[in-house]
Amino acid sequence: EVQLVESGGGLVQPGGSLRLSCAASGFTFSSFAMTWVRQTPGKGLEWVSTLSHKNDKTYYADSVRGRFTISRDNSKNNLFLQMDSLRADDTGVYFCAKWAGVGGVWYFDFWGRGTLVTVSS
Amino acid sequence: AIQLTQSPSSLSASEGDRVTITCRASQGISSDLAWYQHKPGTPPKLLIYDASTLERGVPSRFSGSGSETDFTLTISSLQPEDFATYFCLQFDSHPQTFGHGTKVEVK
């Protein structure tokens, strides 16, 4: 059974940092690209970042580029999101999601439950 | 970025009702659209991908249709476990973008 479990969320002051983790199980983690998506009060669901399965290609939303860093440890089946210079509008629930691709068709087939990040003084 | 306009934002329905949710893309996205069901505190669940392909294990009362700019998710006979929020997600172009969701509530 595929499971994705996020952790690391919490309350942080503006300008602070958090590191989110996503523990994966039930599939060959090193074979799939992974993504972070967030759900914020202001924008709803928003794609944040994607990392290729080989850990060699990264993609970021304009709103987080230069502040967030996505990474993974394929030996331990973990995905990470280092979030620096946090702002109030980064507040929301952060989900990790697994990419699936079948015959050129791409989609997220599994998601985690999410972890809440609150940026407030 | 491609905008997805989902409607309605909420609806009230009864068990057994036929429910239709639409998702309109700001430009053509072929069939690169997926539908998800989301209940609070649980992971979003994939229902449909490639606009009309039912994910394994998803009941056949769920169906998807459409292409390019206009898409529909239909629940043929609403069951108690179907009261949830549904959202669409496009994979045609980067960045992936989402509809704002439709909350299906008990009438």
GROMACS .gro file of C-alpha atoms in nm:
model
  228
    1GLU     CA    1   0.000   0.000   0.000
    2VAL     CA    2   0.143   0.337  -0.100
    3GLN     CA    3   0.179   0.578   0.190
    4LEU     CA    4   0.310   0.932   0.201
    5VAL     CA    5   0.342   1.089   0.545
    6GLU     CA    6   0.437   1.454   0.583
    7SER     CA    7   0.590   1.602   0.895
    8GLY     CA    8   0.776   1.909   1.010
    9GLY     CA    9   0.504   2.169   0.997
   10GLY     CA   10   0.440   2.412   1.279
   11LEU     CA   11   0.428   2.774   1.384
   12VAL     CA   12   0.714   2.994   1.271
   13GLN     CA   13   0.773   3.369   1.273
   14PRO     CA   14   0.799   3.566   0.950
   15GLY     CA   15   1.151   3.537   0.815
   16GLY     CA   16   1.201   3.201   0.982
   17SER     CA   17   1.268   2.857   0.843
   18LEU     CA   18   1.110   2.511   0.848
   19ARG     CA   19   1.207   2.181   0.694
   20LEU     CA   20   0.925   1.955   0.584
   21SER     CA   21   0.969   1.584   0.534
   22CYS     CA   22   0.766   1.329   0.344
   23ALA     CA   23   0.823   0.963   0.429
   24ALA     CA   24   0.730   0.733   0.143
   25SER     CA   25   0.653   0.362   0.151
   26GLY     CA   26   0.484   0.097  -0.058
   27PHE     CA   27   0.653   0.178  -0.389
   28THR     CA   28   0.999   0.214  -0.542
   29PHE     CA   29   1.059   0.572  -0.433
   30SER     CA   30   1.370   0.621  -0.645
   31SER     CA   31   1.171   0.557  -0.966
   32PHE     CA   32   0.925   0.844  -0.936
   33ALA     CA   33   0.935   1.221  -0.944
   34MET     CA   34   0.782   1.385  -0.638
   35THR     CA   35   0.606   1.714  -0.581
   36TRP     CA   36   0.502   1.950  -0.304
   37VAL     CA   37   0.162   2.117  -0.328
   38ARG     CA   38   0.015   2.360  -0.077
   39GLN     CA   39  -0.332   2.475   0.009
   40THR     CA   40  -0.342   2.831   0.134
   41PRO     CA   41  -0.632   3.051   0.243
   42GLY     CA   42  -0.545   3.306  -0.022
   43LYS     CA   43  -0.484   3.096  -0.331
   44GLY     CA   44  -0.634   2.756  -0.266
   45LEU     CA   45  -0.432   2.465  -0.406
   46GLU     CA   46  -0.098   2.567  -0.555
   47TRP     CA   47   0.185   2.363  -0.701
   48VAL     CA   48   0.507   2.447  -0.513
   49SER     CA   49   0.795   2.234  -0.639
   50THR     CA   50   0.887   1.915  -0.822
   51LEU     CA   51   1.201   1.701  -0.809
   52SER     CA   52   1.291   1.436  -1.065
   53HIS     CA   53   1.337   1.076  -0.957
   54LYS     CA   54   1.713   1.096  -1.018
   55ASN     CA   55   1.742   1.406  -0.803
   56ASP     CA   56   1.884   1.603  -1.096
   57LYS     CA   57   1.602   1.833  -1.204
   58THR     CA   58   1.417   2.076  -0.982
   59TYR     CA   59   1.124   2.304  -1.055
   60TYR     CA   60   0.979   2.582  -0.840
   61ALA     CA   61   0.680   2.810  -0.841
   62ASP     CA   62   0.775   3.174  -0.889
   63SER     CA   63   0.631   3.249  -0.546
   64VAL     CA   64   0.887   3.028  -0.367
   65ARG     CA   65   1.189   3.026  -0.600
   66GLY     CA   66   1.501   3.138  -0.414
   67ARG     CA   67   1.341   3.073  -0.074
   68PHE     CA   68   1.246   2.704  -0.086
   69THR     CA   69   1.468   2.406  -0.171
   70ILE     CA   70   1.338   2.062  -0.260
   71SER     CA   71   1.554   1.755  -0.209
   72ARG     CA   72   1.526   1.381  -0.160
   73ASP     CA   73   1.711   1.088  -0.008
   74ASN     CA   74   1.640   0.788  -0.225
   75SER     CA   75   1.826   0.558   0.013
   76LYS     CA   76   1.580   0.642   0.290
   77ASN     CA   77   1.265   0.707   0.082
   78ASN     CA   78   1.231   1.064   0.199
   79LEU     CA   79   1.138   1.388   0.027
   80PHE     CA   80   1.218   1.724   0.183
   81LEU     CA   81   1.125   2.089   0.148
   82GLN     CA   82   1.355   2.341   0.312
   83MET     CA   83   1.158   2.664   0.353
   84ASP     CA   84   1.350   2.982   0.434
   85SER     CA   85   1.250   3.348   0.456
   86LEU     CA   86   0.896   3.242   0.530
   87ARG     CA   87   0.615   3.492   0.482
   88ALA     CA   88   0.260   3.509   0.612
   89ASP     CA   89   0.125   3.409   0.271
   90ASP     CA   90   0.317   3.081   0.292
   91THR     CA   91   0.072   2.973   0.561
   92GLY     CA   92  -0.120   2.664   0.463
   93VAL     CA   93  -0.127   2.287   0.446
   94TYR     CA   94   0.162   2.132   0.254
   95PHE     CA   95   0.111   1.802   0.074
   96CYS     CA   96   0.361   1.575  -0.093
   97ALA     CA   97   0.244   1.390  -0.401
   98LYS     CA   98   0.380   1.112  -0.619
   99TRP     CA   99   0.392   1.144  -0.995
  100ALA     CA  100   0.263   0.869  -1.219
  101GLY     CA  101   0.308   0.842  -1.593
  102VAL     CA  102   0.143   0.596  -1.826
  103GLY     CA  103   0.204   0.620  -2.199
  104GLY     CA  104   0.281   0.991  -2.187
  105VAL     CA  105  -0.012   1.068  -1.957
  106TRP     CA  106   0.100   1.232  -1.632
  107TYR     CA  107  -0.081   1.287  -1.304
  108PHE     CA  108  -0.040   1.260  -0.926
  109ASP     CA  109  -0.164   0.920  -0.818
  110PHE     CA  110  -0.100   0.941  -0.443
  111TRP     CA  111  -0.091   1.223  -0.191
  112GLY     CA  112  -0.014   1.254   0.177
  113ARG     CA  113  -0.252   1.398   0.438
  114GLY     CA  114  -0.053   1.719   0.460
  115THR     CA  115   0.127   1.912   0.733
  116LEU     CA  116   0.019   2.257   0.852
  117VAL     CA  117   0.258   2.549   0.831
  118THR     CA  118   0.162   2.869   1.008
  119VAL     CA  119   0.374   3.180   0.959
  120SER     CA  120   0.281   3.439   1.217
  121SER     CA  121   0.436   3.663   1.478
  122ALA     CA  122  -0.035   2.984  -1.630
  123ILE     CA  123  -0.348   2.800  -1.737
  124GLN     CA  124  -0.648   2.889  -1.524
  125LEU     CA  125  -0.906   2.629  -1.433
  126THR     CA  126  -1.253   2.758  -1.352
  127GLN     CA  127  -1.451   2.501  -1.161
  128SER     CA  128  -1.825   2.521  -1.101
  129PRO     CA  129  -2.025   2.520  -0.894
  130SER     CA  130  -1.819   2.606  -0.588
  131SER     CA  131  -2.065   2.409  -0.378
  132LEU     CA  132  -2.382   2.211  -0.421
  133SER     CA  133  -2.636   2.037  -0.204
  134ALA     CA  134  -2.755   1.694  -0.308
  135SER     CA  135  -2.926   1.386  -0.175
  136GLU     CA  136  -2.824   1.023  -0.182
  137GLY     CA  137  -2.906   0.880  -0.523
  138ASP     CA  138  -2.881   1.213  -0.706
  139ARG     CA  139  -2.684   1.258  -1.024
  140VAL     CA  140  -2.415   1.520  -0.971
  141THR     CA  141  -2.222   1.706  -1.239
  142ILE     CA  142  -1.918   1.928  -1.180
  143THR     CA  143  -1.750   2.124  -1.457
  144CYS     CA  144  -1.396   2.248  -1.505
  145ARG     CA  145  -1.313   2.498  -1.779
  146ALA     CA  146  -0.954   2.566  -1.886
  147SER     CA  147  -0.839   2.907  -2.004
  148GLN     CA  148  -0.675   2.742  -2.304
  149GLY     CA  149  -0.677   2.399  -2.464
  150ILE     CA  150  -0.517   2.126  -2.254
  151SER     CA  151  -0.599   1.823  -2.467
  152SER     CA  152  -0.710   1.557  -2.218
  153ASP     CA  153  -0.444   1.634  -1.957
  154LEU     CA  154  -0.682   1.672  -1.667
  155ALA     CA  155  -0.738   1.474  -1.349
  156TRP     CA  156  -1.014   1.478  -1.090
  157TYR     CA  157  -0.964   1.424  -0.717
  158GLN     CA  158  -1.185   1.375  -0.414
  159HIS     CA  159  -1.076   1.530  -0.086
  160LYS     CA  160  -1.213   1.481   0.263
  161PRO     CA  161  -1.070   1.682   0.556
  162GLY     CA  162  -0.776   1.516   0.726
  163THR     CA  163  -0.729   1.257   0.453
  164PRO     CA  164  -0.510   1.252   0.143
  165PRO     CA  165  -0.672   1.369  -0.181
  166LYS     CA  166  -0.782   1.062  -0.376
  167LEU     CA  167  -0.735   1.025  -0.752
  168LEU     CA  168  -1.063   0.947  -0.928
  169ILE     CA  169  -1.005   1.015  -1.298
  170TYR     CA  170  -0.696   1.087  -1.509
  171ASP     CA  171  -0.650   1.168  -1.876
  172ALA     CA  172  -0.992   1.335  -1.852
  173SER     CA  173  -1.192   1.013  -1.867
  174THR     CA  174  -0.985   0.718  -1.741
  175LEU     CA  175  -1.118   0.576  -1.416
  176GLU     CA  176  -0.846   0.503  -1.163
  177ARG     CA  177  -0.832   0.140  -1.048
  178GLY     CA  178  -1.056   0.075  -0.751
  179VAL     CA  179  -1.273   0.383  -0.803
  180PRO     CA  180  -1.645   0.300  -0.827
  181SER     CA  181  -1.795   0.311  -1.174
  182ARG     CA  182  -2.053   0.569  -1.065
  183PHE     CA  183  -1.773   0.822  -1.118
  184SER     CA  184  -1.702   0.925  -1.476
  185GLY     CA  185  -1.515   1.200  -1.653
  186SER     CA  186  -1.551   1.352  -1.996
  187GLY     CA  187  -1.431   1.640  -2.207
  188SER     CA  188  -1.124   1.767  -2.386
  189GLU     CA  189  -0.936   2.087  -2.462
  190THR     CA  190  -1.122   2.347  -2.252
  191ASP     CA  191  -1.437   2.187  -2.113
  192PHE     CA  192  -1.444   1.895  -1.873
  193THR     CA  193  -1.704   1.726  -1.658
  194LEU     CA  194  -1.700   1.498  -1.357
  195THR     CA  195  -2.024   1.306  -1.307
  196ILE     CA  196  -2.137   1.099  -1.012
  197SER     CA  197  -2.427   0.894  -1.143
  198SER     CA  198  -2.586   0.809  -0.810
  199LEU     CA  199  -2.450   0.989  -0.507
  200GLN     CA  200  -2.357   0.767  -0.214
  201PRO     CA  201  -2.310   0.873   0.150
  202GLU     CA  202  -1.933   0.839   0.121
  203ASP     CA  203  -1.926   1.079  -0.175
  204PHE     CA  204  -1.994   1.392   0.028
  205ALA     CA  205  -1.658   1.564  -0.006
  206THR     CA  206  -1.474   1.833  -0.202
  207TYR     CA  207  -1.377   1.761  -0.563
  208PHE     CA  208  -1.110   1.943  -0.760
  209CYS     CA  209  -0.961   1.930  -1.107
  210LEU     CA  210  -0.591   1.955  -1.190
  211GLN     CA  211  -0.430   2.013  -1.528
  212PHE     CA  212  -0.102   1.852  -1.633
  213ASP     CA  213  -0.081   1.990  -1.987
  214SER     CA  214   0.164   2.266  -1.914
  215HIS     CA  215   0.392   2.388  -1.642
  216PRO     CA  216   0.302   2.490  -1.377
  217GLN     CA  217   0.028   2.245  -1.294
  218THR     CA  218  -0.280   2.437  -1.186
  219PHE     CA  219  -0.591   2.352  -0.991
  220GLY     CA  220  -0.959   2.427  -0.990
  221HIS     CA  221  -1.085   2.593  -0.672
  222GLY     CA  222  -1.292   2.293  -0.574
  223THR     CA  223  -1.657   2.194  -0.545
  224LYS     CA  224  -1.794   2.102  -0.205
  225VAL     CA  225  -2.072   1.845  -0.229
  226GLU     CA  226  -2.292   1.873   0.078
  227VAL     CA  227  -2.594   1.692   0.215
  228LYS     CA  228  -2.921   1.848   0.110
   0.00000   0.00000   0.00000
